[in-house]
mmCIF file of C-alpha atoms and ligand atoms in Angstrom:
data_model
loop_
_atom_site.group_PDB
_atom_site.id
_atom_site.type_symbol
_atom_site.label_atom_id
_atom_site.label_comp_id
_atom_site.label_asym_id
_atom_site.label_seq_id
_atom_site.Cartn_x
_atom_site.Cartn_y
_atom_site.Cartn_z
ATOM 1 C CA MET A 1271 153.509 128.251 -4.095
ATOM 2 C CA LYS A 1272 153.362 125.622 -1.351
ATOM 3 C CA LYS A 1273 152.776 122.117 -2.648
ATOM 4 C CA ILE A 1274 149.743 120.111 -1.577
ATOM 5 C CA PRO A 1275 150.750 116.469 -1.423
ATOM 6 C CA PHE A 1276 148.387 113.639 -2.244
ATOM 7 C CA LEU A 1277 149.116 112.160 1.198
ATOM 8 C CA GLU A 1278 150.835 113.721 4.213
ATOM 9 C CA LEU A 1279 151.988 111.304 6.892
ATOM 10 C CA VAL A 1280 154.525 113.390 8.803
ATOM 11 C CA THR A 1281 152.169 115.635 10.828
ATOM 12 C CA PRO A 1282 150.328 112.895 12.786
ATOM 13 C CA HIS A 1283 153.653 111.238 13.588
ATOM 14 C CA VAL A 1284 155.164 114.474 14.850
ATOM 15 C CA GLU A 1285 152.032 115.153 16.908
ATOM 16 C CA LEU A 1286 152.211 111.710 18.520
ATOM 17 C CA GLU A 1287 156.003 111.506 18.632
ATOM 18 C CA GLU A 1288 156.376 111.169 22.408
ATOM 19 C CA GLN A 1289 153.860 108.328 22.725
ATOM 20 C CA LEU A 1290 155.201 106.533 19.662
ATOM 21 C CA VAL A 1291 158.806 106.776 20.813
ATOM 22 C CA SER A 1292 157.863 105.434 24.229
ATOM 23 C CA VAL A 1293 156.557 102.274 22.497
ATOM 24 C CA PHE A 1294 160.024 101.773 20.998
ATOM 25 C CA ARG A 1295 161.667 102.464 24.347
ATOM 26 C CA SER A 1296 159.607 99.906 26.205
ATOM 27 C CA ALA A 1297 160.184 97.306 23.474
ATOM 28 C CA LEU A 1298 163.932 97.920 23.709
ATOM 29 C CA LYS A 1299 163.833 97.516 27.465
ATOM 30 C CA THR A 1300 161.990 94.199 27.345
ATOM 31 C CA ALA A 1301 163.349 93.006 23.960
ATOM 32 C CA GLY A 1302 159.787 91.890 23.331
ATOM 33 C CA PHE A 1303 159.731 92.140 19.551
ATOM 34 C CA VAL A 1304 157.490 89.237 18.557
ATOM 35 C CA GLY A 1305 154.113 88.400 20.136
ATOM 36 C CA GLY A 1306 153.466 89.269 23.755
ATOM 37 C CA PRO A 1307 151.156 91.720 25.521
ATOM 38 C CA MET A 1308 151.383 94.574 22.983
ATOM 39 C CA VAL A 1309 150.026 92.313 20.235
ATOM 40 C CA GLU A 1310 147.359 90.827 22.489
ATOM 41 C CA GLU A 1311 146.206 94.213 23.732
ATOM 42 C CA PHE A 1312 146.016 95.625 20.230
ATOM 43 C CA GLU A 1313 144.031 92.579 19.083
ATOM 44 C CA ARG A 1314 141.556 93.018 21.929
ATOM 45 C CA GLU A 1315 141.142 96.738 21.265
ATOM 46 C CA PHE A 1316 140.793 96.406 17.490
ATOM 47 C CA ALA A 1317 138.254 93.578 17.871
ATOM 48 C CA GLU A 1318 136.229 95.854 20.131
ATOM 49 C CA PHE A 1319 136.545 98.737 17.664
ATOM 50 C CA CYS A 1320 135.175 96.536 14.863
ATOM 51 C CA GLY A 1321 132.437 95.000 17.004
ATOM 52 C CA VAL A 1322 133.718 91.417 16.707
ATOM 53 C CA GLN A 1323 134.877 88.811 19.181
ATOM 54 C CA PHE A 1324 138.288 88.039 17.703
ATOM 55 C CA CYS A 1325 141.132 89.853 16.021
ATOM 56 C CA VAL A 1326 144.359 88.149 14.990
ATOM 57 C CA GLY A 1327 147.261 90.430 14.139
ATOM 58 C CA VAL A 1328 149.355 89.410 11.129
ATOM 59 C CA ALA A 1329 152.212 90.829 9.087
ATOM 60 C CA SER A 1330 150.188 92.562 6.327
ATOM 61 C CA GLY A 1331 146.753 92.931 4.776
ATOM 62 C CA THR A 1332 147.750 90.435 2.100
ATOM 63 C CA ASP A 1333 148.586 87.859 4.769
ATOM 64 C CA ALA A 1334 145.303 88.652 6.514
ATOM 65 C CA LEU A 1335 143.294 87.959 3.371
ATOM 66 C CA ARG A 1336 145.280 84.866 2.432
ATOM 67 C CA PHE A 1337 145.032 83.390 5.932
ATOM 68 C CA ALA A 1338 141.323 84.212 6.228
ATOM 69 C CA LEU A 1339 140.570 82.423 2.942
ATOM 70 C CA ILE A 1340 142.583 79.360 3.937
ATOM 71 C CA ALA A 1341 141.167 79.246 7.455
ATOM 72 C CA ALA A 1342 137.587 79.631 6.176
ATOM 73 C CA GLY A 1343 138.068 76.541 4.017
ATOM 74 C CA VAL A 1344 138.886 77.670 0.471
ATOM 75 C CA GLN A 1345 140.409 74.656 -1.294
ATOM 76 C CA ARG A 1346 142.875 74.384 -4.154
ATOM 77 C CA GLY A 1347 141.100 75.140 -7.443
ATOM 78 C CA ASP A 1348 138.034 76.791 -5.896
ATOM 79 C CA THR A 1349 136.692 79.849 -7.687
ATOM 80 C CA VAL A 1350 136.665 82.926 -5.452
ATOM 81 C CA LEU A 1351 134.714 85.919 -6.718
ATOM 82 C CA THR A 1352 135.858 89.493 -6.313
ATOM 83 C CA VAL A 1353 135.909 92.756 -8.283
ATOM 84 C CA PRO A 1354 138.333 93.784 -11.032
ATOM 85 C CA ASN A 1355 138.989 97.294 -9.674
ATOM 86 C CA THR A 1356 140.817 96.443 -6.476
ATOM 87 C CA PHE A 1357 144.460 96.424 -5.460
ATOM 88 C CA ALA A 1358 146.285 93.351 -6.781
ATOM 89 C CA ALA A 1359 146.734 92.033 -3.221
ATOM 90 C CA THR A 1360 143.092 90.874 -3.281
ATOM 91 C CA THR A 1361 143.665 88.495 -6.182
ATOM 92 C CA GLU A 1362 147.183 87.591 -5.022
ATOM 93 C CA ALA A 1363 145.722 86.415 -1.719
ATOM 94 C CA ILE A 1364 143.032 84.403 -3.524
ATOM 95 C CA SER A 1365 145.553 82.669 -5.822
ATOM 96 C CA GLN A 1366 148.050 82.113 -3.033
ATOM 97 C CA ALA A 1367 145.334 80.519 -0.892
ATOM 98 C CA GLY A 1368 144.924 78.038 -3.773
ATOM 99 C CA GLY A 1369 141.853 79.706 -5.264
ATOM 100 C CA TRP A 1370 141.056 80.804 -8.815
ATOM 101 C CA PRO A 1371 140.077 84.483 -8.868
ATOM 102 C CA ASP A 1372 137.073 85.392 -10.975
ATOM 103 C CA PHE A 1373 135.361 88.734 -11.276
ATOM 104 C CA VAL A 1374 131.985 90.360 -10.968
ATOM 105 C CA ASP A 1375 131.636 93.862 -12.386
ATOM 106 C CA ILE A 1376 131.050 96.875 -10.166
ATOM 107 C CA ASP A 1377 128.279 99.383 -9.611
ATOM 108 C CA GLY A 1378 129.001 102.506 -11.669
ATOM 109 C CA ARG A 1379 128.222 104.866 -8.802
ATOM 110 C CA THR A 1380 129.709 103.233 -5.702
ATOM 111 C CA TYR A 1381 132.561 101.385 -7.517
ATOM 112 C CA ASN A 1382 131.872 98.398 -5.266
ATOM 113 C CA MET A 1383 130.665 94.927 -6.260
ATOM 114 C CA ASP A 1384 127.285 95.119 -8.005
ATOM 115 C CA PRO A 1385 125.042 92.596 -6.221
ATOM 116 C CA GLN A 1386 122.837 92.283 -9.304
ATOM 117 C CA LYS A 1387 125.836 91.216 -11.376
ATOM 118 C CA LEU A 1388 126.810 88.778 -8.653
ATOM 119 C CA GLN A 1389 123.311 87.332 -8.829
ATOM 120 C CA ASP A 1390 123.513 87.149 -12.653
ATOM 121 C CA TYR A 1391 126.857 85.341 -12.394
ATOM 122 C CA LEU A 1392 125.514 82.798 -9.927
ATOM 123 C CA GLU A 1393 122.286 82.252 -11.859
ATOM 124 C CA THR A 1394 123.585 82.189 -15.413
ATOM 125 C CA GLN A 1395 127.204 81.017 -15.233
ATOM 126 C CA CYS A 1396 126.892 78.373 -12.523
ATOM 127 C CA HIS A 1397 124.875 75.284 -11.753
ATOM 128 C CA VAL A 1398 124.588 72.959 -8.785
ATOM 129 C CA ASP A 1399 126.195 69.575 -9.452
ATOM 130 C CA ARG A 1400 123.615 66.880 -8.685
ATOM 131 C CA ALA A 1401 126.138 64.321 -7.456
ATOM 132 C CA THR A 1402 128.078 66.546 -5.062
ATOM 133 C CA GLY A 1403 125.635 69.374 -4.380
ATOM 134 C CA ARG A 1404 128.435 71.814 -5.192
ATOM 135 C CA LEU A 1405 128.056 75.013 -7.149
ATOM 136 C CA LEU A 1406 130.152 74.770 -10.317
ATOM 137 C CA ASN A 1407 131.145 77.376 -12.857
ATOM 138 C CA GLU A 1408 129.858 76.056 -16.169
ATOM 139 C CA ASN A 1409 132.809 77.255 -18.270
ATOM 140 C CA THR A 1410 135.632 76.052 -16.058
ATOM 141 C CA GLY A 1411 133.956 73.246 -14.110
ATOM 142 C CA ARG A 1412 135.534 74.699 -10.970
ATOM 143 C CA PRO A 1413 133.571 74.867 -7.722
ATOM 144 C CA VAL A 1414 132.569 78.378 -6.689
ATOM 145 C CA THR A 1415 133.014 78.624 -2.928
ATOM 146 C CA ALA A 1416 133.716 82.175 -1.776
ATOM 147 C CA ILE A 1417 133.178 85.881 -2.360
ATOM 148 C CA VAL A 1418 135.578 88.680 -1.431
ATOM 149 C CA PRO A 1419 133.694 91.987 -1.503
ATOM 150 C CA VAL A 1420 136.114 94.902 -1.279
ATOM 151 C CA HIS A 1421 135.090 97.996 0.709
ATOM 152 C CA LEU A 1422 136.884 100.210 -1.766
ATOM 153 C CA TYR A 1423 138.156 103.700 -0.903
ATOM 154 C CA GLY A 1424 136.657 103.364 2.611
ATOM 155 C CA GLN A 1425 133.047 102.668 1.678
ATOM 156 C CA THR A 1426 131.347 99.353 2.376
ATOM 157 C CA ALA A 1427 129.927 97.159 -0.372
ATOM 158 C CA ASP A 1428 126.173 96.443 -0.373
ATOM 159 C CA MET A 1429 126.541 93.665 2.173
ATOM 160 C CA ASP A 1430 122.876 92.780 2.756
ATOM 161 C CA ARG A 1431 122.423 91.651 -0.812
ATOM 162 C CA ILE A 1432 125.836 89.993 -1.025
ATOM 163 C CA LEU A 1433 125.275 88.085 2.231
ATOM 164 C CA GLU A 1434 121.791 87.041 1.118
ATOM 165 C CA LEU A 1435 123.193 85.571 -2.125
ATOM 166 C CA ALA A 1436 126.042 83.946 -0.210
ATOM 167 C CA GLU A 1437 123.557 82.282 2.104
ATOM 168 C CA ARG A 1438 121.392 81.107 -0.783
ATOM 169 C CA TYR A 1439 124.379 79.592 -2.617
ATOM 170 C CA ARG A 1440 126.291 78.565 0.526
ATOM 171 C CA LEU A 1441 129.316 80.713 -0.209
ATOM 172 C CA ILE A 1442 131.943 81.942 2.244
ATOM 173 C CA VAL A 1443 132.200 85.741 2.493
ATOM 174 C CA ILE A 1444 135.552 87.265 3.422
ATOM 175 C CA GLU A 1445 135.490 91.069 3.504
ATOM 176 C CA ASP A 1446 138.477 92.919 2.115
ATOM 177 C CA ALA A 1447 138.321 95.780 4.612
ATOM 178 C CA CYS A 1448 141.910 96.859 3.966
ATOM 179 C CA GLN A 1449 140.753 100.395 3.059
ATOM 180 C CA ALA A 1450 137.807 100.661 5.430
ATOM 181 C CA HIS A 1451 138.830 100.927 9.105
ATOM 182 C CA GLY A 1452 135.752 102.201 10.895
ATOM 183 C CA ALA A 1453 133.457 102.386 7.856
ATOM 184 C CA GLU A 1454 129.834 101.554 8.625
ATOM 185 C CA TYR A 1455 126.989 99.914 6.760
ATOM 186 C CA PHE A 1456 123.330 100.102 7.636
ATOM 187 C CA SER A 1457 121.922 96.600 7.376
ATOM 188 C CA ARG A 1458 118.237 96.844 6.466
ATOM 189 C CA LYS A 1459 117.926 93.175 7.285
ATOM 190 C CA GLU A 1460 119.151 93.668 10.842
ATOM 191 C CA ASN A 1461 117.970 97.259 11.163
ATOM 192 C CA ARG A 1462 121.292 98.417 12.602
ATOM 193 C CA TRP A 1463 124.608 99.915 11.632
ATOM 194 C CA ARG A 1464 127.458 97.434 11.308
ATOM 195 C CA LYS A 1465 131.171 98.038 11.130
ATOM 196 C CA ALA A 1466 133.323 97.002 8.184
ATOM 197 C CA GLY A 1467 135.046 93.813 9.222
ATOM 198 C CA SER A 1468 132.119 92.443 11.226
ATOM 199 C CA MET A 1469 129.820 91.199 8.479
ATOM 200 C CA GLY A 1470 131.533 88.310 6.686
ATOM 201 C CA ARG A 1471 132.859 85.025 8.082
ATOM 202 C CA ALA A 1472 136.094 86.963 8.499
ATOM 203 C CA ALA A 1473 137.630 90.189 7.257
ATOM 204 C CA ALA A 1474 141.097 91.398 6.336
ATOM 205 C CA PHE A 1475 142.594 94.752 7.348
ATOM 206 C CA SER A 1476 145.834 96.329 6.210
ATOM 207 C CA PHE A 1477 147.760 98.743 8.409
ATOM 208 C CA TYR A 1478 150.112 99.832 5.640
ATOM 209 C CA PRO A 1479 151.345 103.327 6.659
ATOM 210 C CA GLY A 1480 149.005 105.300 4.385
ATOM 211 C CA LYS A 1481 145.830 103.569 5.580
ATOM 212 C CA ASN A 1482 143.300 105.298 7.890
ATOM 213 C CA LEU A 1483 144.913 103.277 10.667
ATOM 214 C CA GLY A 1484 148.498 102.840 9.537
ATOM 215 C CA ALA A 1485 151.498 101.267 11.229
ATOM 216 C CA CYS A 1486 155.065 102.602 10.918
ATOM 217 C CA GLY A 1487 155.862 99.665 8.652
ATOM 218 C CA GLU A 1488 153.915 96.614 7.508
ATOM 219 C CA ALA A 1489 151.037 95.143 9.519
ATOM 220 C CA GLY A 1490 147.577 93.637 9.124
ATOM 221 C CA ALA A 1491 144.825 91.809 10.987
ATOM 222 C CA VAL A 1492 141.928 89.423 10.551
ATOM 223 C CA THR A 1493 138.667 90.062 12.395
ATOM 224 C CA THR A 1494 136.022 87.390 12.906
ATOM 225 C CA ASN A 1495 133.320 86.100 15.208
ATOM 226 C CA ASP A 1496 134.319 82.522 14.413
ATOM 227 C CA GLU A 1497 136.621 81.174 17.094
ATOM 228 C CA SER A 1498 137.847 78.252 15.002
ATOM 229 C CA ILE A 1499 138.875 80.621 12.187
ATOM 230 C CA ALA A 1500 140.709 82.837 14.686
ATOM 231 C CA GLU A 1501 142.450 79.773 16.104
ATOM 232 C CA ARG A 1502 143.554 78.528 12.672
ATOM 233 C CA ILE A 1503 144.885 81.945 11.729
ATOM 234 C CA ARG A 1504 146.912 82.106 14.935
ATOM 235 C CA MET A 1505 148.540 78.875 13.765
ATOM 236 C CA LEU A 1506 148.890 79.870 10.113
ATOM 237 C CA ARG A 1507 150.703 83.098 11.038
ATOM 238 C CA ASP A 1508 153.156 81.147 13.206
ATOM 239 C CA HIS A 1509 154.405 78.240 11.072
ATOM 240 C CA GLY A 1510 151.350 76.126 11.816
ATOM 241 C CA GLN A 1511 152.249 75.673 15.470
ATOM 242 C CA ALA A 1512 149.951 76.013 18.481
ATOM 243 C CA GLN A 1513 152.773 74.777 20.665
ATOM 244 C CA LYS A 1514 156.377 75.675 19.903
ATOM 245 C CA TYR A 1515 158.018 73.212 17.455
ATOM 246 C CA TYR A 1516 154.850 71.119 17.078
ATOM 247 C CA HIS A 1517 153.582 71.885 13.579
ATOM 248 C CA ASP A 1518 150.025 70.681 13.103
ATOM 249 C CA LEU A 1519 149.820 72.227 9.657
ATOM 250 C CA GLU A 1520 152.180 73.942 7.264
ATOM 251 C CA GLY A 1521 151.978 77.644 8.023
ATOM 252 C CA TYR A 1522 153.746 80.889 7.284
ATOM 253 C CA ASN A 1523 155.875 83.499 8.962
ATOM 254 C CA GLY A 1524 153.087 86.063 9.142
ATOM 255 C CA ARG A 1525 153.055 87.432 12.678
ATOM 256 C CA LEU A 1526 152.301 91.005 13.659
ATOM 257 C CA ASP A 1527 155.438 92.718 14.912
ATOM 258 C CA SER A 1528 155.069 93.771 18.582
ATOM 259 C CA ILE A 1529 156.420 97.285 18.026
ATOM 260 C CA GLN A 1530 153.906 97.821 15.218
ATOM 261 C CA ALA A 1531 151.118 96.567 17.502
ATOM 262 C CA GLY A 1532 152.200 99.062 20.176
ATOM 263 C CA LEU A 1533 152.291 101.920 17.655
ATOM 264 C CA LEU A 1534 148.880 100.904 16.313
ATOM 265 C CA ARG A 1535 147.457 101.003 19.845
ATOM 266 C CA VAL A 1536 148.534 104.631 20.163
ATOM 267 C CA LYS A 1537 147.013 105.543 16.815
ATOM 268 C CA LEU A 1538 143.802 103.562 17.322
ATOM 269 C CA GLN A 1539 142.834 106.059 20.026
ATOM 270 C CA HIS A 1540 142.695 108.742 17.316
ATOM 271 C CA LEU A 1541 141.006 106.766 14.564
ATOM 272 C CA VAL A 1542 137.430 107.913 15.253
ATOM 273 C CA GLU A 1543 138.546 111.545 15.233
ATOM 274 C CA TRP A 1544 140.716 111.105 12.122
ATOM 275 C CA ASN A 1545 137.821 109.437 10.292
ATOM 276 C CA ARG A 1546 135.548 112.301 11.335
ATOM 277 C CA MET A 1547 138.087 114.782 9.945
ATOM 278 C CA ARG A 1548 138.278 112.823 6.686
ATOM 279 C CA ARG A 1549 134.480 112.979 6.370
ATOM 280 C CA GLU A 1550 134.671 116.712 6.927
ATOM 281 C CA VAL A 1551 137.294 117.050 4.189
ATOM 282 C CA ALA A 1552 135.045 114.999 1.883
ATOM 283 C CA ALA A 1553 132.032 117.205 2.680
ATOM 284 C CA GLY A 1554 134.163 120.267 1.887
ATOM 285 C CA TYR A 1555 135.179 118.833 -1.486
ATOM 286 C CA HIS A 1556 131.567 117.875 -2.328
ATOM 287 C CA GLN A 1557 130.551 121.461 -1.728
ATOM 288 C CA LEU A 1558 133.451 122.991 -3.631
ATOM 289 C CA PHE A 1559 132.996 120.755 -6.660
ATOM 290 C CA ARG A 1560 129.337 121.587 -7.230
ATOM 291 C CA PRO A 1561 130.143 124.219 -9.878
ATOM 292 C CA VAL A 1562 132.235 121.775 -11.932
ATOM 293 C CA ALA A 1563 129.809 118.868 -12.072
ATOM 294 C CA GLU A 1564 130.275 118.552 -15.836
ATOM 295 C CA ILE A 1565 134.047 118.119 -15.470
ATOM 296 C CA ILE A 1566 134.257 115.823 -12.475
ATOM 297 C CA THR A 1567 131.946 113.363 -10.762
ATOM 298 C CA PRO A 1568 132.451 113.335 -6.994
ATOM 299 C CA PRO A 1569 132.124 110.099 -4.999
ATOM 300 C CA TYR A 1570 128.630 108.809 -4.305
ATOM 301 C CA GLU A 1571 127.830 107.788 -0.735
ATOM 302 C CA PRO A 1572 124.534 105.897 -0.378
ATOM 303 C CA SER A 1573 122.485 106.567 2.764
ATOM 304 C CA SER A 1574 123.280 103.016 3.927
ATOM 305 C CA CYS A 1575 126.999 103.878 4.193
ATOM 306 C CA ASN A 1576 129.154 105.939 6.493
ATOM 307 C CA ALA A 1577 132.300 106.049 4.392
ATOM 308 C CA VAL A 1578 135.662 106.827 5.985
ATOM 309 C CA TYR A 1579 137.230 108.255 2.811
ATOM 310 C CA HIS A 1580 140.496 106.382 2.758
ATOM 311 C CA LEU A 1581 140.631 108.003 -0.666
ATOM 312 C CA TYR A 1582 138.606 110.801 -2.221
ATOM 313 C CA VAL A 1583 138.152 109.619 -5.775
ATOM 314 C CA VAL A 1584 136.550 111.708 -8.494
ATOM 315 C CA ARG A 1585 135.923 110.742 -12.090
ATOM 316 C CA SER A 1586 136.682 112.753 -15.175
ATOM 317 C CA LYS A 1587 136.743 111.993 -18.881
ATOM 318 C CA LEU A 1588 139.641 114.471 -18.999
ATOM 319 C CA ARG A 1589 141.524 112.648 -16.245
ATOM 320 C CA GLU A 1590 145.024 112.786 -17.754
ATOM 321 C CA ALA A 1591 144.823 116.482 -18.629
ATOM 322 C CA LEU A 1592 143.352 117.319 -15.226
ATOM 323 C CA ARG A 1593 146.041 115.314 -13.462
ATOM 324 C CA MET A 1594 148.752 117.133 -15.396
ATOM 325 C CA HIS A 1595 147.174 120.507 -14.684
ATOM 326 C CA LEU A 1596 147.069 119.753 -10.940
ATOM 327 C CA ALA A 1597 150.669 118.478 -10.989
ATOM 328 C CA GLU A 1598 151.797 121.746 -12.606
ATOM 329 C CA ALA A 1599 149.990 123.614 -9.824
ATOM 330 C CA GLY A 1600 151.875 121.557 -7.203
ATOM 331 C CA ILE A 1601 148.910 119.374 -6.268
ATOM 332 C CA GLY A 1602 149.557 115.661 -5.864
ATOM 333 C CA THR A 1603 147.055 113.066 -7.085
ATOM 334 C CA GLY A 1604 146.907 109.279 -7.462
ATOM 335 C CA ILE A 1605 145.112 106.746 -9.650
ATOM 336 C CA HIS A 1606 143.461 103.827 -7.864
ATOM 337 C CA TYR A 1607 143.685 101.839 -10.077
ATOM 338 C CA PRO A 1608 144.722 102.557 -13.669
ATOM 339 C CA VAL A 1609 144.249 99.045 -15.093
ATOM 340 C CA ALA A 1610 141.471 96.652 -14.057
ATOM 341 C CA LEU A 1611 142.927 93.403 -12.767
ATOM 342 C CA HIS A 1612 141.526 91.156 -15.531
ATOM 343 C CA LEU A 1613 143.589 93.187 -18.031
ATOM 344 C CA GLN A 1614 146.828 93.161 -16.019
ATOM 345 C CA LYS A 1615 149.645 91.062 -17.491
ATOM 346 C CA ALA A 1616 149.782 88.974 -14.319
ATOM 347 C CA TYR A 1617 146.187 87.860 -14.836
ATOM 348 C CA LEU A 1618 145.980 87.332 -18.584
ATOM 349 C CA GLY A 1619 146.062 83.623 -17.771
ATOM 350 C CA LEU A 1620 142.581 83.915 -16.316
ATOM 351 C CA GLY A 1621 141.363 84.243 -19.911
ATOM 352 C CA HIS A 1622 139.521 87.544 -19.776
ATOM 353 C CA LYS A 1623 139.595 90.251 -22.417
ATOM 354 C CA GLN A 1624 138.835 93.931 -22.871
ATOM 355 C CA GLY A 1625 135.093 94.483 -22.582
ATOM 356 C CA ASP A 1626 134.421 91.650 -20.116
ATOM 357 C CA PHE A 1627 133.866 94.050 -17.186
ATOM 358 C CA PRO A 1628 132.923 97.311 -18.904
ATOM 359 C CA ILE A 1629 132.094 99.376 -15.832
ATOM 360 C CA ALA A 1630 135.372 98.547 -14.081
ATOM 361 C CA GLU A 1631 137.263 99.316 -17.310
ATOM 362 C CA LYS A 1632 135.532 102.673 -17.783
ATOM 363 C CA VAL A 1633 136.101 103.605 -14.155
ATOM 364 C CA ALA A 1634 139.799 102.664 -14.387
ATOM 365 C CA ALA A 1635 140.185 105.116 -17.276
ATOM 366 C CA GLU A 1636 138.549 108.005 -15.408
ATOM 367 C CA VAL A 1637 139.311 107.829 -11.677
ATOM 368 C CA LEU A 1638 141.542 110.368 -9.995
ATOM 369 C CA SER A 1639 142.326 110.424 -6.262
ATOM 370 C CA LEU A 1640 142.673 113.934 -4.849
ATOM 371 C CA PRO A 1641 144.642 114.932 -1.731
ATOM 372 C CA MET A 1642 142.884 113.349 1.273
ATOM 373 C CA TYR A 1643 144.107 113.117 4.835
ATOM 374 C CA PRO A 1644 142.661 114.294 8.157
ATOM 375 C CA GLN A 1645 144.976 117.294 8.429
ATOM 376 C CA LEU A 1646 144.181 118.699 4.960
ATOM 377 C CA ARG A 1647 143.229 122.312 5.668
ATOM 378 C CA PRO A 1648 140.143 124.092 4.232
ATOM 379 C CA GLU A 1649 142.350 126.626 2.402
ATOM 380 C CA GLU A 1650 144.273 123.765 0.788
ATOM 381 C CA GLN A 1651 141.016 122.153 -0.333
ATOM 382 C CA GLN A 1652 139.972 125.533 -1.660
ATOM 383 C CA ARG A 1653 143.135 125.680 -3.741
ATOM 384 C CA VAL A 1654 142.525 122.196 -5.142
ATOM 385 C CA ALA A 1655 138.995 123.248 -6.067
ATOM 386 C CA GLU A 1656 140.209 126.522 -7.607
ATOM 387 C CA GLU A 1657 142.662 124.622 -9.783
ATOM 388 C CA VAL A 1658 139.933 122.236 -10.899
ATOM 389 C CA LEU A 1659 137.765 125.265 -11.697
ATOM 390 C CA HIS A 1660 140.672 126.918 -13.442
ATOM 391 C CA PHE A 1661 141.118 123.754 -15.480
ATOM 392 C CA SER A 1662 137.488 123.806 -16.448
ATOM 393 C CA GLY A 1663 137.965 127.335 -17.663
ATOM 394 C CA ARG A 1664 135.538 128.902 -15.241
ATOM 395 C CA ALA A 1665 135.916 131.556 -12.564
ATOM 396 C CA VAL A 1666 135.601 130.589 -8.923
ATOM 397 C CA ALA A 1667 131.979 131.169 -7.960
ATOM 398 C CA MET A 1668 132.211 132.289 -4.387
HETATM 399 C C1 LIG B 1121 141.939 96.607 -1.108
HETATM 400 C C2 LIG B 1121 143.246 96.118 -0.546
HETATM 401 N N1 LIG B 1121 143.387 94.803 -0.307
HETATM 402 C C3 LIG B 1121 144.527 94.309 0.213
HETATM 403 C C4 LIG B 1121 145.598 95.129 0.517
HETATM 404 C C5 LIG B 1121 146.858 94.517 1.023
HETATM 405 O O1 LIG B 1121 147.352 95.070 2.186
HETATM 406 P P1 LIG B 1121 148.927 95.076 2.511
HETATM 407 O O2 LIG B 1121 149.565 96.079 1.609
HETATM 408 O O3 LIG B 1121 148.987 95.447 3.944
HETATM 409 O O4 LIG B 1121 149.427 93.689 2.271
HETATM 410 C C6 LIG B 1121 145.481 96.499 0.294
HETATM 411 C C7 LIG B 1121 146.592 97.410 0.619
HETATM 412 O O5 LIG B 1121 146.947 98.306 -0.036
HETATM 413 C C8 LIG B 1121 144.284 97.001 -0.263
HETATM 414 O O6 LIG B 1121 144.134 98.315 -0.516
#
């Protein structure tokens, strides 16, 4: 029986082969490999796509997040709040920007930051220092200066409430939009839909190959409406120079490769359609999984979100057995992510223990990512659903 992979990246590349190869050809002819018009054009087009004024292309999503935090003013020792159920790059970027990552537990339905728990954290674990006017964490004495909400699996966090708390406590918000290219959020406050990447002071995107908009290698970008942040990131990505060999600050080698920018331009033209196809795949799964509601919980999409389903993540108490069953049937799956970050070896130094973020821990034990990509065919989805039904010991109710 034909295998159904968890992710299939060959088809879109074969379909676009001519256009992609011509990007390589023109780069070879001009030897323009770093910077130049391809990067600038991609930045302009991606900024427009996200509904922001500025986009700065960088070498990866991790660089994007790290640079955005530094450029927005996070200082050494500052506490930066995020969620425990994200990819480790979120906390790596916080630490590497000089910050101290701390966590707020997630909502059990959306798997994104729970604004109520953020409010509880700010109200019960912090106080404003009279002398400096700074918000301090009472246990560590560290200033709390920023929040990184993660738009996990392609669905935006509840940004109205997060932004309202950030404003009240004067916190910087940097969106981790690395999984959410094109996702939308309906802001009740502004009475309009807003794109992921346009709501915080700045936002980070990853163009790792498997993302909704993926390069053919490593790439990332920061989006922002703040010109000074964009300017600082342009320097940070290029060894701190605005003018060649004049280093105004110590920077990094974090530029977006020109060939990747050119390839991303080709693919960006298809992103709206690919996201639409992903939503269609998700709708198909929702429908097919109705009969097995007691075995798996499908993703929950609030009416304020237009998710782009970077991943289609279900939950099951029988996750390991289900995963094995699907593997035996030739169906690929993934786990995003099996261990919450506060329990990872790398972060034991933060001083957290099992039970500190119970929802994130429970979710980590139950999540299973099913095959999801625009080209996944209805009959393949049907087979995934049949195997889930088979696993649950029931006949397909068609
Ligand atoms: C939520 C999240 N943040 C950050 C990153 C980092 O992106 P990159 O791998 O491009 O450095 C990723 C990429 O997987 C991600 O999923």
